[in-house]
Amino acid sequence: MIFLNSFLVGGLFCLVGQIILDNTKLTPGHVTSLFTVLGVVLSFFGIYQKLIDFSGAGATMIISNFGHVLYQGAYTGYHEMQLLGFVSGLLTKASSAIVSSIICAFVLALIFKPKD
Amino acid sequence: MDKYEYQKIVKENKPKEPKLKNAIVSFLVGGSVCFIGQVIASILQVTFGMEVSESYIWLCIITIFIASLLTALGFFDNFVKKCQCGLIIPTTGFAHSMTSSSLDVRLDGMISGLGMSFFKLAGSVILYGIISAFFFSILGVIIYG
């Protein structure tokens, strides 16, 4: 059942993004930033964790998940280290995505030549 | 010819974007990407005995690696042009934007090219993610405690 849910939820996010992209003057850069902030807002209201429980990878593979892990990192950071936790905990959970994409992009840019 | 007439002619001759087709394609492609991701996550959970949250982190890393590799090999730009949001909204879009911008500026040199323009497109996601997460988490602590 979780397979069908992940298909539907992931597809719905992409559908909403496509409708925004086609009917406004926003660029793909705007849409991805918008969805990241949307993930933070949904996480703030506690909806995003429920969405992950409901649809698994349908919610974790979307760029909004980046906003969700940023928010959760800062929120749990506060409960571990009080005020300092806001700044020291913010990137802890999002670190895997940022570091792996930096390393992949850097190494591949050294190996491959751009094609036009 | 005044400004109004000119804009009318421009509007008539503008190529129409097939909005319905784009929407259906991005729904199906985005759904399929997430479905494949769920299959990979389930395989990781069953064969390696990972916890659910751990398998999603590995899934994220695997997705980023595949998307970056396909971008560097030159396939991914065509896919993104055809499927648009079906591949931009999933994590693949983040990896694609990072790798393609670093490939573009690679020939300008290591520091002035790669170093300075590395986060050109992905920078906005990281910037606005961090800014909004910081203020919302303060608000969350105030409200939820």
mmCIF file of C-alpha atoms in Angstrom:
data_model
loop_
_atom_site.group_PDB
_atom_site.id
_atom_site.type_symbol
_atom_site.label_atom_id
_atom_site.label_comp_id
_atom_site.label_asym_id
_atom_site.label_seq_id
_atom_site.Cartn_x
_atom_site.Cartn_y
_atom_site.Cartn_z
ATOM 1 C CA MET A 1 0.000 0.000 0.000
ATOM 2 C CA ILE A 2 2.856 2.376 0.789
ATOM 3 C CA PHE A 3 4.035 1.981 -2.817
ATOM 4 C CA LEU A 4 0.782 3.380 -4.192
ATOM 5 C CA ASN A 5 0.790 6.174 -1.599
ATOM 6 C CA SER A 6 4.343 7.183 -2.521
ATOM 7 C CA PHE A 7 3.347 7.308 -6.205
ATOM 8 C CA LEU A 8 0.298 9.478 -5.502
ATOM 9 C CA VAL A 9 1.901 11.897 -3.029
ATOM 10 C CA GLY A 10 5.094 12.311 -5.077
ATOM 11 C CA GLY A 11 3.060 12.790 -8.242
ATOM 12 C CA LEU A 12 0.778 15.352 -6.576
ATOM 13 C CA PHE A 13 3.729 17.487 -5.408
ATOM 14 C CA CYS A 14 5.152 17.457 -8.944
ATOM 15 C CA LEU A 15 1.729 18.259 -10.428
ATOM 16 C CA VAL A 16 1.322 21.309 -8.179
ATOM 17 C CA GLY A 17 4.847 22.454 -9.082
ATOM 18 C CA GLN A 18 4.115 22.053 -12.797
ATOM 19 C CA ILE A 19 0.863 24.028 -12.536
ATOM 20 C CA ILE A 20 2.687 26.861 -10.737
ATOM 21 C CA LEU A 21 5.480 26.773 -13.341
ATOM 22 C CA ASP A 22 3.121 26.889 -16.339
ATOM 23 C CA ASN A 23 0.618 29.476 -15.112
ATOM 24 C CA THR A 24 2.948 32.053 -13.568
ATOM 25 C CA LYS A 25 6.175 33.737 -14.602
ATOM 26 C CA LEU A 26 8.199 31.894 -11.949
ATOM 27 C CA THR A 27 11.305 29.953 -13.022
ATOM 28 C CA PRO A 28 12.279 26.435 -11.821
ATOM 29 C CA GLY A 29 14.603 28.149 -9.303
ATOM 30 C CA HIS A 30 11.624 29.963 -7.770
ATOM 31 C CA VAL A 31 9.559 26.768 -7.626
ATOM 32 C CA THR A 32 12.234 24.691 -5.863
ATOM 33 C CA SER A 33 12.855 27.465 -3.307
ATOM 34 C CA LEU A 34 9.109 27.782 -2.776
ATOM 35 C CA PHE A 35 8.773 24.034 -2.141
ATOM 36 C CA THR A 36 11.663 24.072 0.340
ATOM 37 C CA VAL A 37 9.973 26.824 2.344
ATOM 38 C CA LEU A 38 6.677 24.920 2.010
ATOM 39 C CA GLY A 39 8.408 21.899 3.578
ATOM 40 C CA VAL A 40 9.515 24.056 6.539
ATOM 41 C CA VAL A 41 5.973 25.387 7.004
ATOM 42 C CA LEU A 42 4.385 21.920 6.773
ATOM 43 C CA SER A 43 6.962 20.602 9.236
ATOM 44 C CA PHE A 44 6.179 23.519 11.578
ATOM 45 C CA PHE A 45 2.511 22.468 11.670
ATOM 46 C CA GLY A 46 3.498 18.814 12.180
ATOM 47 C CA ILE A 47 1.975 17.713 8.890
ATOM 48 C CA TYR A 48 5.166 16.634 7.165
ATOM 49 C CA GLN A 49 6.027 13.840 9.621
ATOM 50 C CA LYS A 50 2.537 12.433 9.137
ATOM 51 C CA LEU A 51 3.023 12.651 5.376
ATOM 52 C CA ILE A 52 6.270 10.643 5.663
ATOM 53 C CA ASP A 53 4.545 8.002 7.801
ATOM 54 C CA PHE A 54 1.757 7.850 5.221
ATOM 55 C CA SER A 55 3.703 7.796 1.965
ATOM 56 C CA GLY A 56 7.347 6.961 2.750
ATOM 57 C CA ALA A 57 9.603 7.912 -0.134
ATOM 58 C CA GLY A 58 6.767 9.921 -1.713
ATOM 59 C CA ALA A 59 7.510 12.611 0.870
ATOM 60 C CA THR A 60 11.213 12.009 1.557
ATOM 61 C CA MET A 61 12.317 12.228 -2.090
ATOM 62 C CA ILE A 62 10.707 15.638 -2.619
ATOM 63 C CA ILE A 63 12.795 18.804 -2.174
ATOM 64 C CA SER A 64 10.387 19.855 0.622
ATOM 65 C CA ASN A 65 11.993 17.115 2.729
ATOM 66 C CA PHE A 66 15.118 19.307 2.789
ATOM 67 C CA GLY A 67 13.107 22.015 4.562
ATOM 68 C CA HIS A 68 11.630 19.401 6.893
ATOM 69 C CA VAL A 69 15.050 18.085 8.042
ATOM 70 C CA LEU A 70 16.356 21.649 8.486
ATOM 71 C CA TYR A 71 13.414 22.522 10.739
ATOM 72 C CA GLN A 72 13.640 19.251 12.694
ATOM 73 C CA GLY A 73 17.412 19.719 13.143
ATOM 74 C CA ALA A 74 16.948 23.167 14.657
ATOM 75 C CA TYR A 75 13.949 22.130 16.772
ATOM 76 C CA THR A 76 15.591 19.042 18.291
ATOM 77 C CA GLY A 77 18.861 20.999 18.591
ATOM 78 C CA TYR A 78 17.129 23.431 20.958
ATOM 79 C CA HIS A 79 16.034 20.585 23.245
ATOM 80 C CA GLU A 80 19.583 19.227 23.428
ATOM 81 C CA MET A 81 21.640 22.418 23.750
ATOM 82 C CA GLN A 82 19.091 25.205 24.443
ATOM 83 C CA LEU A 83 19.788 28.491 22.604
ATOM 84 C CA LEU A 84 23.023 27.300 20.983
ATOM 85 C CA GLY A 85 21.096 24.398 19.471
ATOM 86 C CA PHE A 86 19.334 26.681 16.965
ATOM 87 C CA VAL A 87 22.592 27.401 15.158
ATOM 88 C CA SER A 88 24.544 24.221 15.881
ATOM 89 C CA GLY A 89 21.683 21.813 15.245
ATOM 90 C CA LEU A 90 20.165 23.382 12.133
ATOM 91 C CA LEU A 91 22.302 21.557 9.569
ATOM 92 C CA THR A 92 22.925 18.256 11.411
ATOM 93 C CA LYS A 93 20.207 16.242 9.696
ATOM 94 C CA ALA A 94 20.462 17.999 6.336
ATOM 95 C CA SER A 95 24.228 17.469 6.262
ATOM 96 C CA SER A 96 24.026 14.137 4.393
ATOM 97 C CA ALA A 97 22.173 15.676 1.446
ATOM 98 C CA ILE A 98 24.389 18.779 1.221
ATOM 99 C CA VAL A 99 27.719 16.963 1.628
ATOM 100 C CA SER A 100 26.899 14.111 -0.760
ATOM 101 C CA SER A 101 25.688 16.471 -3.479
ATOM 102 C CA ILE A 102 28.757 18.720 -3.084
ATOM 103 C CA ILE A 103 31.130 15.743 -3.341
ATOM 104 C CA CYS A 104 29.277 14.196 -6.300
ATOM 105 C CA ALA A 105 29.118 17.503 -8.199
ATOM 106 C CA PHE A 106 32.778 18.368 -7.502
ATOM 107 C CA VAL A 107 34.268 14.984 -8.416
ATOM 108 C CA LEU A 108 32.099 14.646 -11.530
ATOM 109 C CA ALA A 109 32.981 18.187 -12.649
ATOM 110 C CA LEU A 110 36.665 17.259 -12.459
ATOM 111 C CA ILE A 111 36.207 14.034 -14.438
ATOM 112 C CA PHE A 112 33.728 15.048 -17.156
ATOM 113 C CA LYS A 113 33.829 17.848 -19.732
ATOM 114 C CA PRO A 114 30.625 19.874 -20.323
ATOM 115 C CA LYS A 115 28.661 18.882 -23.423
ATOM 116 C CA ASP A 116 26.811 21.440 -25.494
ATOM 117 C CA MET B 1 1.040 50.592 -34.086
ATOM 118 C CA ASP B 2 0.599 51.365 -30.402
ATOM 119 C CA LYS B 3 1.720 49.343 -27.446
ATOM 120 C CA TYR B 4 -1.621 47.557 -27.005
ATOM 121 C CA GLU B 5 -1.747 46.280 -30.583
ATOM 122 C CA TYR B 6 1.855 45.122 -30.388
ATOM 123 C CA GLN B 7 1.193 43.087 -27.251
ATOM 124 C CA LYS B 8 -1.856 41.551 -28.915
ATOM 125 C CA ILE B 9 0.221 40.380 -31.874
ATOM 126 C CA VAL B 10 2.895 39.011 -29.551
ATOM 127 C CA LYS B 11 0.256 37.114 -27.604
ATOM 128 C CA GLU B 12 -1.220 35.573 -30.749
ATOM 129 C CA ASN B 13 2.112 34.401 -32.116
ATOM 130 C CA LYS B 14 3.531 33.106 -28.849
ATOM 131 C CA PRO B 15 3.937 29.307 -28.969
ATOM 132 C CA LYS B 16 1.325 27.780 -26.689
ATOM 133 C CA GLU B 17 2.624 25.500 -23.982
ATOM 134 C CA PRO B 18 0.702 22.240 -23.723
ATOM 135 C CA LYS B 19 -0.289 22.782 -20.085
ATOM 136 C CA LEU B 20 -2.445 19.680 -19.687
ATOM 137 C CA LYS B 21 0.159 17.399 -21.242
ATOM 138 C CA ASN B 22 2.908 18.935 -19.073
ATOM 139 C CA ALA B 23 0.817 18.416 -15.941
ATOM 140 C CA ILE B 24 0.056 14.757 -16.729
ATOM 141 C CA VAL B 25 3.661 13.987 -17.698
ATOM 142 C CA SER B 26 5.067 15.576 -14.530
ATOM 143 C CA PHE B 27 2.505 13.753 -12.357
ATOM 144 C CA LEU B 28 3.402 10.381 -13.880
ATOM 145 C CA VAL B 29 7.176 10.952 -13.927
ATOM 146 C CA GLY B 30 7.284 12.418 -10.406
ATOM 147 C CA GLY B 31 5.119 9.590 -9.117
ATOM 148 C CA SER B 32 7.310 6.981 -10.799
ATOM 149 C CA VAL B 33 10.485 8.516 -9.345
ATOM 150 C CA CYS B 34 9.008 8.366 -5.846
ATOM 151 C CA PHE B 35 7.695 4.821 -6.466
ATOM 152 C CA ILE B 36 11.167 3.619 -7.529
ATOM 153 C CA GLY B 37 12.585 5.396 -4.459
ATOM 154 C CA GLN B 38 10.145 3.544 -2.203
ATOM 155 C CA VAL B 39 11.167 0.233 -3.834
ATOM 156 C CA ILE B 40 14.863 0.997 -3.181
ATOM 157 C CA ALA B 41 14.095 2.037 0.422
ATOM 158 C CA SER B 42 12.140 -1.193 1.010
ATOM 159 C CA ILE B 43 14.993 -3.279 -0.430
ATOM 160 C CA LEU B 44 17.459 -1.496 1.888
ATOM 161 C CA GLN B 45 15.200 -2.094 4.889
ATOM 162 C CA VAL B 46 14.705 -5.799 4.164
ATOM 163 C CA THR B 47 18.152 -6.894 2.951
ATOM 164 C CA PHE B 48 20.401 -4.715 5.153
ATOM 165 C CA GLY B 49 18.064 -4.550 8.144
ATOM 166 C CA MET B 50 18.158 -0.754 8.261
ATOM 167 C CA GLU B 51 15.823 1.396 10.289
ATOM 168 C CA VAL B 52 13.192 3.267 8.289
ATOM 169 C CA SER B 53 14.678 6.742 8.844
ATOM 170 C CA GLU B 54 18.188 5.484 8.040
ATOM 171 C CA SER B 55 17.059 3.941 4.764
ATOM 172 C CA TYR B 56 15.602 7.277 3.624
ATOM 173 C CA ILE B 57 18.971 8.985 4.164
ATOM 174 C CA TRP B 58 20.696 6.301 2.072
ATOM 175 C CA LEU B 59 17.973 6.663 -0.542
ATOM 176 C CA CYS B 60 18.650 10.415 -0.694
ATOM 177 C CA ILE B 61 22.384 9.811 -1.219
ATOM 178 C CA ILE B 62 21.752 7.161 -3.915
ATOM 179 C CA THR B 63 19.317 9.477 -5.739
ATOM 180 C CA ILE B 64 21.777 12.373 -5.666
ATOM 181 C CA PHE B 65 24.579 10.131 -6.983
ATOM 182 C CA ILE B 66 22.494 8.735 -9.875
ATOM 183 C CA ALA B 67 21.127 12.153 -10.862
ATOM 184 C CA SER B 68 24.590 13.748 -10.755
ATOM 185 C CA LEU B 69 26.107 10.934 -12.827
ATOM 186 C CA LEU B 70 23.356 11.148 -15.469
ATOM 187 C CA THR B 71 23.794 14.950 -15.594
ATOM 188 C CA ALA B 72 27.547 14.629 -16.088
ATOM 189 C CA LEU B 73 27.047 12.027 -18.829
ATOM 190 C CA GLY B 74 24.724 14.493 -20.592
ATOM 191 C CA PHE B 75 21.401 12.582 -20.539
ATOM 192 C CA PHE B 76 19.660 14.441 -17.768
ATOM 193 C CA ASP B 77 19.233 17.851 -19.443
ATOM 194 C CA ASN B 78 16.956 16.332 -22.088
ATOM 195 C CA PHE B 79 14.937 14.466 -19.453
ATOM 196 C CA VAL B 80 14.441 17.676 -17.443
ATOM 197 C CA LYS B 81 13.358 19.612 -20.561
ATOM 198 C CA LYS B 82 10.706 16.981 -21.326
ATOM 199 C CA CYS B 83 9.477 16.099 -17.839
ATOM 200 C CA GLN B 84 10.020 19.536 -16.208
ATOM 201 C CA CYS B 85 8.634 19.460 -12.663
ATOM 202 C CA GLY B 86 8.511 15.658 -12.615
ATOM 203 C CA LEU B 87 12.278 15.761 -12.146
ATOM 204 C CA ILE B 88 12.796 19.274 -10.708
ATOM 205 C CA ILE B 89 10.703 18.843 -7.553
ATOM 206 C CA PRO B 90 12.258 15.510 -6.411
ATOM 207 C CA THR B 91 15.811 15.587 -4.980
ATOM 208 C CA THR B 92 17.070 14.810 -8.512
ATOM 209 C CA GLY B 93 16.474 18.463 -9.460
ATOM 210 C CA PHE B 94 18.713 19.683 -6.626
ATOM 211 C CA ALA B 95 21.567 17.372 -7.684
ATOM 212 C CA HIS B 96 21.022 18.222 -11.355
ATOM 213 C CA SER B 97 21.234 21.982 -10.772
ATOM 214 C CA MET B 98 24.406 21.614 -8.697
ATOM 215 C CA THR B 99 26.237 19.332 -11.146
ATOM 216 C CA SER B 100 25.200 21.246 -14.269
ATOM 217 C CA SER B 101 26.266 24.605 -12.837
ATOM 218 C CA SER B 102 29.616 23.168 -11.718
ATOM 219 C CA LEU B 103 30.181 21.589 -15.148
ATOM 220 C CA ASP B 104 29.387 24.900 -16.883
ATOM 221 C CA VAL B 105 31.951 26.931 -14.951
ATOM 222 C CA ARG B 106 34.605 24.206 -14.748
ATOM 223 C CA LEU B 107 36.666 25.605 -17.650
ATOM 224 C CA ASP B 108 36.920 29.086 -16.056
ATOM 225 C CA GLY B 109 39.392 27.753 -13.494
ATOM 226 C CA MET B 110 39.356 26.077 -10.126
ATOM 227 C CA ILE B 111 38.854 29.180 -7.952
ATOM 228 C CA SER B 112 37.327 31.849 -10.163
ATOM 229 C CA GLY B 113 35.125 29.322 -11.982
ATOM 230 C CA LEU B 114 34.266 26.294 -9.907
ATOM 231 C CA GLY B 115 34.792 27.771 -6.456
ATOM 232 C CA MET B 116 32.848 30.984 -6.926
ATOM 233 C CA SER B 117 29.924 29.695 -8.976
ATOM 234 C CA PHE B 118 29.470 26.257 -7.416
ATOM 235 C CA PHE B 119 26.178 27.015 -5.633
ATOM 236 C CA LYS B 120 24.777 29.226 -8.394
ATOM 237 C CA LEU B 121 21.409 27.449 -8.704
ATOM 238 C CA ALA B 122 21.257 25.285 -5.576
ATOM 239 C CA GLY B 123 22.254 28.278 -3.443
ATOM 240 C CA SER B 124 18.720 29.667 -3.355
ATOM 241 C CA VAL B 125 17.342 26.378 -2.002
ATOM 242 C CA ILE B 126 19.964 26.230 0.760
ATOM 243 C CA LEU B 127 19.674 29.957 1.589
ATOM 244 C CA TYR B 128 15.893 30.167 1.857
ATOM 245 C CA GLY B 129 15.697 26.743 3.506
ATOM 246 C CA ILE B 130 18.072 27.807 6.270
ATOM 247 C CA ILE B 131 16.529 31.283 6.726
ATOM 248 C CA SER B 132 12.959 29.971 6.969
ATOM 249 C CA ALA B 133 13.927 26.945 9.116
ATOM 250 C CA PHE B 134 15.774 29.211 11.587
ATOM 251 C CA PHE B 135 12.882 31.590 12.183
ATOM 252 C CA PHE B 136 10.185 28.917 12.090
ATOM 253 C CA SER B 137 12.085 26.761 14.611
ATOM 254 C CA ILE B 138 12.278 29.724 17.024
ATOM 255 C CA LEU B 139 8.541 30.234 16.521
ATOM 256 C CA GLY B 140 7.984 26.497 17.010
ATOM 257 C CA VAL B 141 9.879 26.460 20.312
ATOM 258 C CA ILE B 142 7.863 29.468 21.523
ATOM 259 C CA ILE B 143 4.541 27.843 20.601
ATOM 260 C CA TYR B 144 5.103 24.120 21.218
ATOM 261 C CA GLY B 145 7.764 24.449 23.911
#
